[in-house]
PDB file of C-alpha atoms in Angstrom:
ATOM      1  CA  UNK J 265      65.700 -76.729  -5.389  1.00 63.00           C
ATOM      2  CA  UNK J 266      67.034 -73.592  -3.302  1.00 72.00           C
ATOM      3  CA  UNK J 267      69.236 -74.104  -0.652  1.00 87.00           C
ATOM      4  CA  UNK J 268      68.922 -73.157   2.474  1.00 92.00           C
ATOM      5  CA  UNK J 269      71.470 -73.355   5.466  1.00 94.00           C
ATOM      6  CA  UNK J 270      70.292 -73.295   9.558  1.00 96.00           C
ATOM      7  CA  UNK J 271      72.687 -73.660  12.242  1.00 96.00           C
ATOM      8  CA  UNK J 272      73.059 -74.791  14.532  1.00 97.00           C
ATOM      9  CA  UNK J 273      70.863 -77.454  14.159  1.00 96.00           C
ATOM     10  CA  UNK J 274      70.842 -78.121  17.977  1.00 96.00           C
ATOM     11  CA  UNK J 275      71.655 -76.133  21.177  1.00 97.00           C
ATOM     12  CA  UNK J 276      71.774 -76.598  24.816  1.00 97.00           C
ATOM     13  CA  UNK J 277      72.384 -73.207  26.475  1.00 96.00           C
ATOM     14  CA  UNK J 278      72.047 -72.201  30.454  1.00 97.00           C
ATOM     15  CA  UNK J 279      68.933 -69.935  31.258  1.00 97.00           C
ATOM     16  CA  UNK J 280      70.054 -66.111  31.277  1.00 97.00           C
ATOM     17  CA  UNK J 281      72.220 -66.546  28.020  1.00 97.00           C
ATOM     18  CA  UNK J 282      71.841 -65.687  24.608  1.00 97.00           C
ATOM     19  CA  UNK J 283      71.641 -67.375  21.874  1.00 98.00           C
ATOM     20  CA  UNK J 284      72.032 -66.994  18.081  1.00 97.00           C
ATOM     21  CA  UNK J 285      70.667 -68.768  15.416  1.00 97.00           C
ATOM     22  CA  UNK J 286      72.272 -68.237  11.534  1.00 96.00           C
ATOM     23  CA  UNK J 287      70.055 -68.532   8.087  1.00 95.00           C
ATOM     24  CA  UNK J 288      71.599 -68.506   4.894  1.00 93.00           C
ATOM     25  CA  UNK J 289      70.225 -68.345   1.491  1.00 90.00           C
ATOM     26  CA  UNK J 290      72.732 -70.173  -0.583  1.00 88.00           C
ATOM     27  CA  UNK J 291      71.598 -70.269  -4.108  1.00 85.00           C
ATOM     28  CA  UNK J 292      69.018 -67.166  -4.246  1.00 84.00           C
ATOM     29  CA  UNK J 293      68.369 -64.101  -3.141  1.00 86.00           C
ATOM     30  CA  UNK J 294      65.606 -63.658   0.072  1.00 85.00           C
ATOM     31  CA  UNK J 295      63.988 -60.189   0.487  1.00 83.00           C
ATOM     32  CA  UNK J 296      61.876 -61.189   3.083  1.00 88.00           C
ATOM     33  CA  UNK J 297      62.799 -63.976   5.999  1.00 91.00           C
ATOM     34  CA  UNK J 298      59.940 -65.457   8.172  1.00 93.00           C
ATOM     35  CA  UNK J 299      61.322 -66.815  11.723  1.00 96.00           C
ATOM     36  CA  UNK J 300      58.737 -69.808  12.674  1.00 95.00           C
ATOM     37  CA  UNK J 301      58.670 -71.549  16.199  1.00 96.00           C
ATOM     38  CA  UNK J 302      57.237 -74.789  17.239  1.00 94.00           C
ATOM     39  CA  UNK J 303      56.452 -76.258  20.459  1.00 93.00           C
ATOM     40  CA  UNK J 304      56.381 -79.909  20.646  1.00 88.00           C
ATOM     41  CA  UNK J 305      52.755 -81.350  19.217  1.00 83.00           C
ATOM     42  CA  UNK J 306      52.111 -77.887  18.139  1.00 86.00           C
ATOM     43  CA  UNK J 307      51.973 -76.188  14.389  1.00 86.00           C
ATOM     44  CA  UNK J 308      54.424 -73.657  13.315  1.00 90.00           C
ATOM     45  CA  UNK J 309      53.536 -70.508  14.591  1.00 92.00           C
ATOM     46  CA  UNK J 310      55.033 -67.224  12.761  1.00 93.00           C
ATOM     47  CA  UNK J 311      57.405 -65.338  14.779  1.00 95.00           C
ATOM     48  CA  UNK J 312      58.719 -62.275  12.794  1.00 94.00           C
ATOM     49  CA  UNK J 313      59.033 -61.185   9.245  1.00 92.00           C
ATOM     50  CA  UNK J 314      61.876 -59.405   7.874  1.00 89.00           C
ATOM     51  CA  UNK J 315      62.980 -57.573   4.976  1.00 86.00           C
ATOM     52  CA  UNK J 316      66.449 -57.207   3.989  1.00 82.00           C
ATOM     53  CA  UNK J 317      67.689 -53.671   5.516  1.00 80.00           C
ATOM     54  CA  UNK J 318      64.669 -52.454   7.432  1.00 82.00           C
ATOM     55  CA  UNK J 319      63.513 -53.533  11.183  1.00 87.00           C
ATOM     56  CA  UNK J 320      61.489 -57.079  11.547  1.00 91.00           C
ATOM     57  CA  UNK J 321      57.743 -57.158  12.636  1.00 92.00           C
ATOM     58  CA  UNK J 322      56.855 -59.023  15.372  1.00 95.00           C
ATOM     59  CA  UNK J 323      53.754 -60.782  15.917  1.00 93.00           C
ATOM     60  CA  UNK J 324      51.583 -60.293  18.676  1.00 93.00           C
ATOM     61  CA  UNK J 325      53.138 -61.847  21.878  1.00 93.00           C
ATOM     62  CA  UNK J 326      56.418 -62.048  20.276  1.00 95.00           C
ATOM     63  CA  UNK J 327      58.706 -59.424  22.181  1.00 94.00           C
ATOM     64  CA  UNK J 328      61.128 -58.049  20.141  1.00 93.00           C
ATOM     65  CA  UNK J 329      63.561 -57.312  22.452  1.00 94.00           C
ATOM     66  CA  UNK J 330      64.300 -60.525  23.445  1.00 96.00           C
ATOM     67  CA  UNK J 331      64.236 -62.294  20.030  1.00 97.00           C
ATOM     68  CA  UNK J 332      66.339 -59.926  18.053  1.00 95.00           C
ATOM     69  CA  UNK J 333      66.472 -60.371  14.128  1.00 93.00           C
ATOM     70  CA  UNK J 334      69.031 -59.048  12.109  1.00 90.00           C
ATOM     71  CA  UNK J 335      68.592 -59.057   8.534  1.00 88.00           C
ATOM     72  CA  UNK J 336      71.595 -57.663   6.988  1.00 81.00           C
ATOM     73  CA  UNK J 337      72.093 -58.925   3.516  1.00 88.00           C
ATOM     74  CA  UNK J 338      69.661 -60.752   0.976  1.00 88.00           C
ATOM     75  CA  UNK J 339      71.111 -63.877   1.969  1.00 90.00           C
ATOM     76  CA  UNK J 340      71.850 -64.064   5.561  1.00 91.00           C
ATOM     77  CA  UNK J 341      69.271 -63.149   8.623  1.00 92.00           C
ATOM     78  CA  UNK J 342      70.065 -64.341  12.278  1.00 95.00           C
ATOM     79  CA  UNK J 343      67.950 -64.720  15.132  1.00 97.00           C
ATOM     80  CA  UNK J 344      69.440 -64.764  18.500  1.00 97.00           C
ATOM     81  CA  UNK J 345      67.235 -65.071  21.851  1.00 97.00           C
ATOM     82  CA  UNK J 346      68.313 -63.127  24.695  1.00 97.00           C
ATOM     83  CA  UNK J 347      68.181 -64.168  28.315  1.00 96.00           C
ATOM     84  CA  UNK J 348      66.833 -67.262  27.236  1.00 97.00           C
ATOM     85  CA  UNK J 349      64.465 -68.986  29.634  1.00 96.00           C
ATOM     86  CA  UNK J 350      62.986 -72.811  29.844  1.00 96.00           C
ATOM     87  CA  UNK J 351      59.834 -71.914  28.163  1.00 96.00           C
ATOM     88  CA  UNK J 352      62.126 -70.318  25.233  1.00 97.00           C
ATOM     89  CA  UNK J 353      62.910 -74.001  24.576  1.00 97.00           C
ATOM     90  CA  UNK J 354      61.698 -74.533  21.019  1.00 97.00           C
ATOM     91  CA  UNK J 355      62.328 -75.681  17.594  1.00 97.00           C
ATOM     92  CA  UNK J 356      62.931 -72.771  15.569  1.00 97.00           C
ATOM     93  CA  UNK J 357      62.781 -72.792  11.794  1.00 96.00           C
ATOM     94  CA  UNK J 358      63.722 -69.665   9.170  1.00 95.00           C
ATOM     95  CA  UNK J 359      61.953 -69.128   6.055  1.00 93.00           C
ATOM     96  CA  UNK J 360      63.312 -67.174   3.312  1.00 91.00           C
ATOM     97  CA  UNK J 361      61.168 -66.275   0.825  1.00 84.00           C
ATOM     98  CA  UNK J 362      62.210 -66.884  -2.787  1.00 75.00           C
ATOM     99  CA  UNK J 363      60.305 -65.331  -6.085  1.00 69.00           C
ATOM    100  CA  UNK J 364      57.259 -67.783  -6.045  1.00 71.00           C
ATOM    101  CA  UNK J 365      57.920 -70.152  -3.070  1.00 76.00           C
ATOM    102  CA  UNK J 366      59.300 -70.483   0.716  1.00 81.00           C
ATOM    103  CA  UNK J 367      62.072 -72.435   1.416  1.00 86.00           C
ATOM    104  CA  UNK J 368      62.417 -74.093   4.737  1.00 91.00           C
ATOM    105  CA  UNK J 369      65.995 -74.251   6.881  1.00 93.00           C
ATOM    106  CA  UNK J 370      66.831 -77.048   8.557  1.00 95.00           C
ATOM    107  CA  UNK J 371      65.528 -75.668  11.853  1.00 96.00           C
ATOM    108  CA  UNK J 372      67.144 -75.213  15.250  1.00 97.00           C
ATOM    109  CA  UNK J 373      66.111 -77.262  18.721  1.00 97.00           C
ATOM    110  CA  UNK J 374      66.749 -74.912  21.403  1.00 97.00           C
ATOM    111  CA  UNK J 375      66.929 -76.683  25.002  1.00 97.00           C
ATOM    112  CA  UNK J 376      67.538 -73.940  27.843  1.00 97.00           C
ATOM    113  CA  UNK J 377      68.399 -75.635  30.748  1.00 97.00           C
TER     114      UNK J 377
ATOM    115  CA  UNK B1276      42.527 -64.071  12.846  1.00 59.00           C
ATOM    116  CA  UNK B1277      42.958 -65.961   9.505  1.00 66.00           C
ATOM    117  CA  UNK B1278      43.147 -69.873  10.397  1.00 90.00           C
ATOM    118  CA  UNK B1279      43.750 -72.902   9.139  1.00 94.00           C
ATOM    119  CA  UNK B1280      42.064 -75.473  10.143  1.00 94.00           C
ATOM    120  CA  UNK B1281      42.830 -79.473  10.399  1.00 94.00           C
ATOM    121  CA  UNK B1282      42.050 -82.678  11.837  1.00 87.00           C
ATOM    122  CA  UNK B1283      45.378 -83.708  14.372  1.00 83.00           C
ATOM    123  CA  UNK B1284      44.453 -87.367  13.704  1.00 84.00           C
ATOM    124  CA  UNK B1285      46.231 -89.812  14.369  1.00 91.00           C
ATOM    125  CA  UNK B1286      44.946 -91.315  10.469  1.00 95.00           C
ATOM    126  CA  UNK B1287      45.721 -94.700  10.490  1.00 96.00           C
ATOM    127  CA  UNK B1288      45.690 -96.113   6.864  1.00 97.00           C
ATOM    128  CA  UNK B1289      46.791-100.039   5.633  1.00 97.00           C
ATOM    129  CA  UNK B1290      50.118-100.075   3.524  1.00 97.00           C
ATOM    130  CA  UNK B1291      48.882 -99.554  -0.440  1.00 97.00           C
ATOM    131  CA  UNK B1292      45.656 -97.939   0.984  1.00 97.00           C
ATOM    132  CA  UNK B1293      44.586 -94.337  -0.027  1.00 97.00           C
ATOM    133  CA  UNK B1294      45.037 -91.665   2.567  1.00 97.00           C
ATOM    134  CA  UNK B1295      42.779 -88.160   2.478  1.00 97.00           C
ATOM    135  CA  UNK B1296      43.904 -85.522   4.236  1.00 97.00           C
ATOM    136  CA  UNK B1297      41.632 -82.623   4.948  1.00 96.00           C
ATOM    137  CA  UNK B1298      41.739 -78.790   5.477  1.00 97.00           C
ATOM    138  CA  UNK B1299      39.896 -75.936   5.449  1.00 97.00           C
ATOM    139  CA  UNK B1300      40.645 -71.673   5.725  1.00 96.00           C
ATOM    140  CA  UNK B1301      39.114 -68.943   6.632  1.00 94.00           C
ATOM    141  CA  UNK B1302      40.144 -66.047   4.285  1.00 91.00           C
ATOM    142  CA  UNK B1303      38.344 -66.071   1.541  1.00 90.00           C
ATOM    143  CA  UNK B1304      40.802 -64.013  -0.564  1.00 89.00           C
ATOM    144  CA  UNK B1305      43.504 -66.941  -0.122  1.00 91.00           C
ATOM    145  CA  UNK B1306      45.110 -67.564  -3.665  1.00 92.00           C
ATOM    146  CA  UNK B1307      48.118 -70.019  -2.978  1.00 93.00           C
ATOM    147  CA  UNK B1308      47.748 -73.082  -0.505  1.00 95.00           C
ATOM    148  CA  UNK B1309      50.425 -76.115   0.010  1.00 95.00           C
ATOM    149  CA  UNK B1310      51.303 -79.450   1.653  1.00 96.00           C
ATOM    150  CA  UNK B1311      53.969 -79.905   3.543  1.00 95.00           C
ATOM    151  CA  UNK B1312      55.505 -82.833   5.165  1.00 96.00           C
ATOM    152  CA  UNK B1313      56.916 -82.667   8.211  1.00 94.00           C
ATOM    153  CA  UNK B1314      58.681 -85.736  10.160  1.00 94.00           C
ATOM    154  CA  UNK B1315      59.355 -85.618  14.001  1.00 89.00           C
ATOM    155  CA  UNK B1316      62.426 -83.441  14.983  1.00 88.00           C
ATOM    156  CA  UNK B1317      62.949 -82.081  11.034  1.00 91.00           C
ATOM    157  CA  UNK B1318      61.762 -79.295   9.350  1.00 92.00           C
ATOM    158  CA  UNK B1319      59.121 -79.312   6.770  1.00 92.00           C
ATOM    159  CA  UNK B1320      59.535 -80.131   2.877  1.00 91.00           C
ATOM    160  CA  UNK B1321      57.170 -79.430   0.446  1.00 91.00           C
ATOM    161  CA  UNK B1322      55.051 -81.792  -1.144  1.00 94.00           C
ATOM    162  CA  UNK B1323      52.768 -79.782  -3.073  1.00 93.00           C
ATOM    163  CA  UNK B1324      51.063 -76.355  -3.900  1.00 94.00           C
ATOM    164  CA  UNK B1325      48.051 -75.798  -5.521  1.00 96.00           C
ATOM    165  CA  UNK B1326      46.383 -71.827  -6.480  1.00 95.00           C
ATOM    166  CA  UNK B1327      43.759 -73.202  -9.007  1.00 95.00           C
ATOM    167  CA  UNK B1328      40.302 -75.079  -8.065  1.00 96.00           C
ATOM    168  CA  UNK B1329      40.108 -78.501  -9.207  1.00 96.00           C
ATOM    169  CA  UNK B1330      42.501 -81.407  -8.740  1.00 97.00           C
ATOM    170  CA  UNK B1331      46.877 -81.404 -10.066  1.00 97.00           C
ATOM    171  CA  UNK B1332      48.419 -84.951  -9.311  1.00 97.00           C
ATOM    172  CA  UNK B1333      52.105 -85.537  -8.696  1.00 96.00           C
ATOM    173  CA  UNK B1334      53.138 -88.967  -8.436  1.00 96.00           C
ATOM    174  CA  UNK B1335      50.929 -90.672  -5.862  1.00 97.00           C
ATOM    175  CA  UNK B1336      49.790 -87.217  -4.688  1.00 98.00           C
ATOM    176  CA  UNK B1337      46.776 -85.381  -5.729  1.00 98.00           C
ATOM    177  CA  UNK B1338      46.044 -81.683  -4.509  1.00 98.00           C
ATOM    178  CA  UNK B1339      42.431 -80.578  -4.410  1.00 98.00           C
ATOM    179  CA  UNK B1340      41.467 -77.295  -4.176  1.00 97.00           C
ATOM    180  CA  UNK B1341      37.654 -75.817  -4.045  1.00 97.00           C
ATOM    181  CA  UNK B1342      37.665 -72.139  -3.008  1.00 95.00           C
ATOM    182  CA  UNK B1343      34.101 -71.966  -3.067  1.00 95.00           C
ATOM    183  CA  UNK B1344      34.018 -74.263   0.124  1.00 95.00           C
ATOM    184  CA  UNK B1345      37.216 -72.974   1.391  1.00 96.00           C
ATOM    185  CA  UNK B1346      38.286 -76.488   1.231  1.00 96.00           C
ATOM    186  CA  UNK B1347      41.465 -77.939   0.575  1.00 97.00           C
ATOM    187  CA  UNK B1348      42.943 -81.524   0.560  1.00 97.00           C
ATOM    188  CA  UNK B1349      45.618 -84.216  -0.003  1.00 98.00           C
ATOM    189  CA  UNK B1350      44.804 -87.757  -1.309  1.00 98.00           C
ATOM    190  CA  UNK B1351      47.907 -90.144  -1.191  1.00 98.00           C
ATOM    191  CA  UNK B1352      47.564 -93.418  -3.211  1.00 98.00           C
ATOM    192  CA  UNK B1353      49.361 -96.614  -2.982  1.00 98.00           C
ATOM    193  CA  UNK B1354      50.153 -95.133   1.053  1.00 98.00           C
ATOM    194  CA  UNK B1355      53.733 -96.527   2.389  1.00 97.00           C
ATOM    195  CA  UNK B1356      54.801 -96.787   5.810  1.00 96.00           C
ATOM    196  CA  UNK B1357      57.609 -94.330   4.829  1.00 96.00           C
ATOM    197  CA  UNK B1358      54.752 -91.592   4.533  1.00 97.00           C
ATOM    198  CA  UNK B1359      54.010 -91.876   7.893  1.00 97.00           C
ATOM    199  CA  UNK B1360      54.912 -88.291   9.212  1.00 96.00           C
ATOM    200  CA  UNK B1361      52.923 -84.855   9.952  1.00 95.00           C
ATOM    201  CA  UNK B1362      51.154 -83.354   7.067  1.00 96.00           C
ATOM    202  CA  UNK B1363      50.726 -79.986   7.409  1.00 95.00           C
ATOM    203  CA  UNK B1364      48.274 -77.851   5.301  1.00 96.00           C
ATOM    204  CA  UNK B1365      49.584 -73.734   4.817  1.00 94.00           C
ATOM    205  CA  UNK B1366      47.696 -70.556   3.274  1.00 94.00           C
ATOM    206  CA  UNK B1367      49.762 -67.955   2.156  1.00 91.00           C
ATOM    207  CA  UNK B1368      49.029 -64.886   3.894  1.00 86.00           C
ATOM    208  CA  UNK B1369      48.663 -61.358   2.723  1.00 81.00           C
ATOM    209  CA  UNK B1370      51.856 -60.352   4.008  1.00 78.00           C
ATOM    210  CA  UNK B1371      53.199 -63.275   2.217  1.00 80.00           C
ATOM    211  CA  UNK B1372      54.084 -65.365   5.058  1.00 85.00           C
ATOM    212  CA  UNK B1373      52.434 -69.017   5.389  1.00 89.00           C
ATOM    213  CA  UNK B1374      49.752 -69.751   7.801  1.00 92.00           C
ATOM    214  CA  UNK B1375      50.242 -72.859   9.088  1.00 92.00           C
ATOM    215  CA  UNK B1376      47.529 -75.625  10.263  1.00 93.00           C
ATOM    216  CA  UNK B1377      48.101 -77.630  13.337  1.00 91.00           C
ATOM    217  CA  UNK B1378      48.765 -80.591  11.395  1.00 93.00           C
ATOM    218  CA  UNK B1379      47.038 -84.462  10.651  1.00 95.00           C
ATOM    219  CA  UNK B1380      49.351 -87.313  12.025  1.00 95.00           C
ATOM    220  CA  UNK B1381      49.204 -90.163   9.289  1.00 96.00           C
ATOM    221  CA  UNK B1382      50.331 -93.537  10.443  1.00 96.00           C
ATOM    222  CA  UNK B1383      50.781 -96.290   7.360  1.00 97.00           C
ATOM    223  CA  UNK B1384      51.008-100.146   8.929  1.00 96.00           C
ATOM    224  CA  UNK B1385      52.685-102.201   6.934  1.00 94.00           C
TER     225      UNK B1385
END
């Protein structure tokens, strides 16, 4: 199957810093990467998409100026959370898309203390 | 809002037992649905995906799809305590992304 490499895996940051969050496809090529977050006991909620060279859309409630995706190449996006506050605390998961299915990284828990 | 609906459970099934895991969707136009599995603290990993009505069986898992009903579900035979996770039922969306249910908690005692 594809391969698909998240890191960090974990982070403990201080509140007011940023953070960034690297998602590589290793073995294929992803035109389009979907961010996901989860709370804890929650389901996966969709953050942003992105396609390789142009700006990400946001969902609704999702500022994008505080979760910034870049999404440079066809096999590397990042995700980095700016000023990051307790409630940013989350596990954060990217998705690149390959030709028929999605392939999951190994997802991120973010602790802002 | 397109949703995906599921029961959080806990489903608490006897080792060797059959478990059935239920979902249902709201678009209509959905083509492509799939199970994931999803342990505490990982990330999810497929299990299966199904885009046809009717039933397609991998190993102990069976996929059943009926669009009419908007229906879609996940039988798991000979159930070990190793499947105990989070089984999480997705839609693809029109943009492509996956639309993700909340999630039934199975729990297999041994």
């Amino acid at each position: 199957g594809a391969v698909v490499s998240q890191h960090p895996s974990w982070v403990i940051c201080k509140s007011g810093t940023s953070v960034k969050i690297e998602c590589r496809s290793l073995d294929f090529q992803a035109t389009t990467m979907f961010w996901y977050r989860q709370f804890p006991k929650q389901s996966l909620m969709l953050m942003a998409t992105s396609n390789e060279g142009s700006k990400a859309t946001y969902e609704q409630g999702v500022e994008k100026d505080k979760f910034l995706i870049n999404h440079a190449s066809l096999t590397l996006s990042t995700l980095t959370v700016t000023s990051a506050h307790p409630e940013d605390s989350s596990f954060y998961i990217c998705v690149p898309w390959g030709n028929t299915e999605a392939f999951f990284g190994q997802g991120t828990r973010l602790t802002v203390v | 809002q397109k949703e995906v609906e599921q029961n959080s459970g806990p489903l608490s099934v006897p080792e060797g037992a059959i478990a059935s895991l239920n979902c249902t969707y709201s678009d209509r136009g959905s083509q492509s649905f799939f199970w994931y599995r999803q342990y505490s603290g990982k990330s999810p990993e497929l299990i299966m995906s199904i885009y046809s009505n009717g039933d397609k069986e991998d190993g102990r898992f069976t996929a059943q799809l009926n669009k009419a009903s908007q229906y879609v579900s996940l039988l798991i035979r000979d159930s070990q305590p190793s499947d105990s996770a989070t089984y999480l039922c997705a839609v693809k969306g029109s943009q492509g992304n996956l639309i993700f249910g909340k999630g039934t908690k199975l729990s297999v005692k041994p």
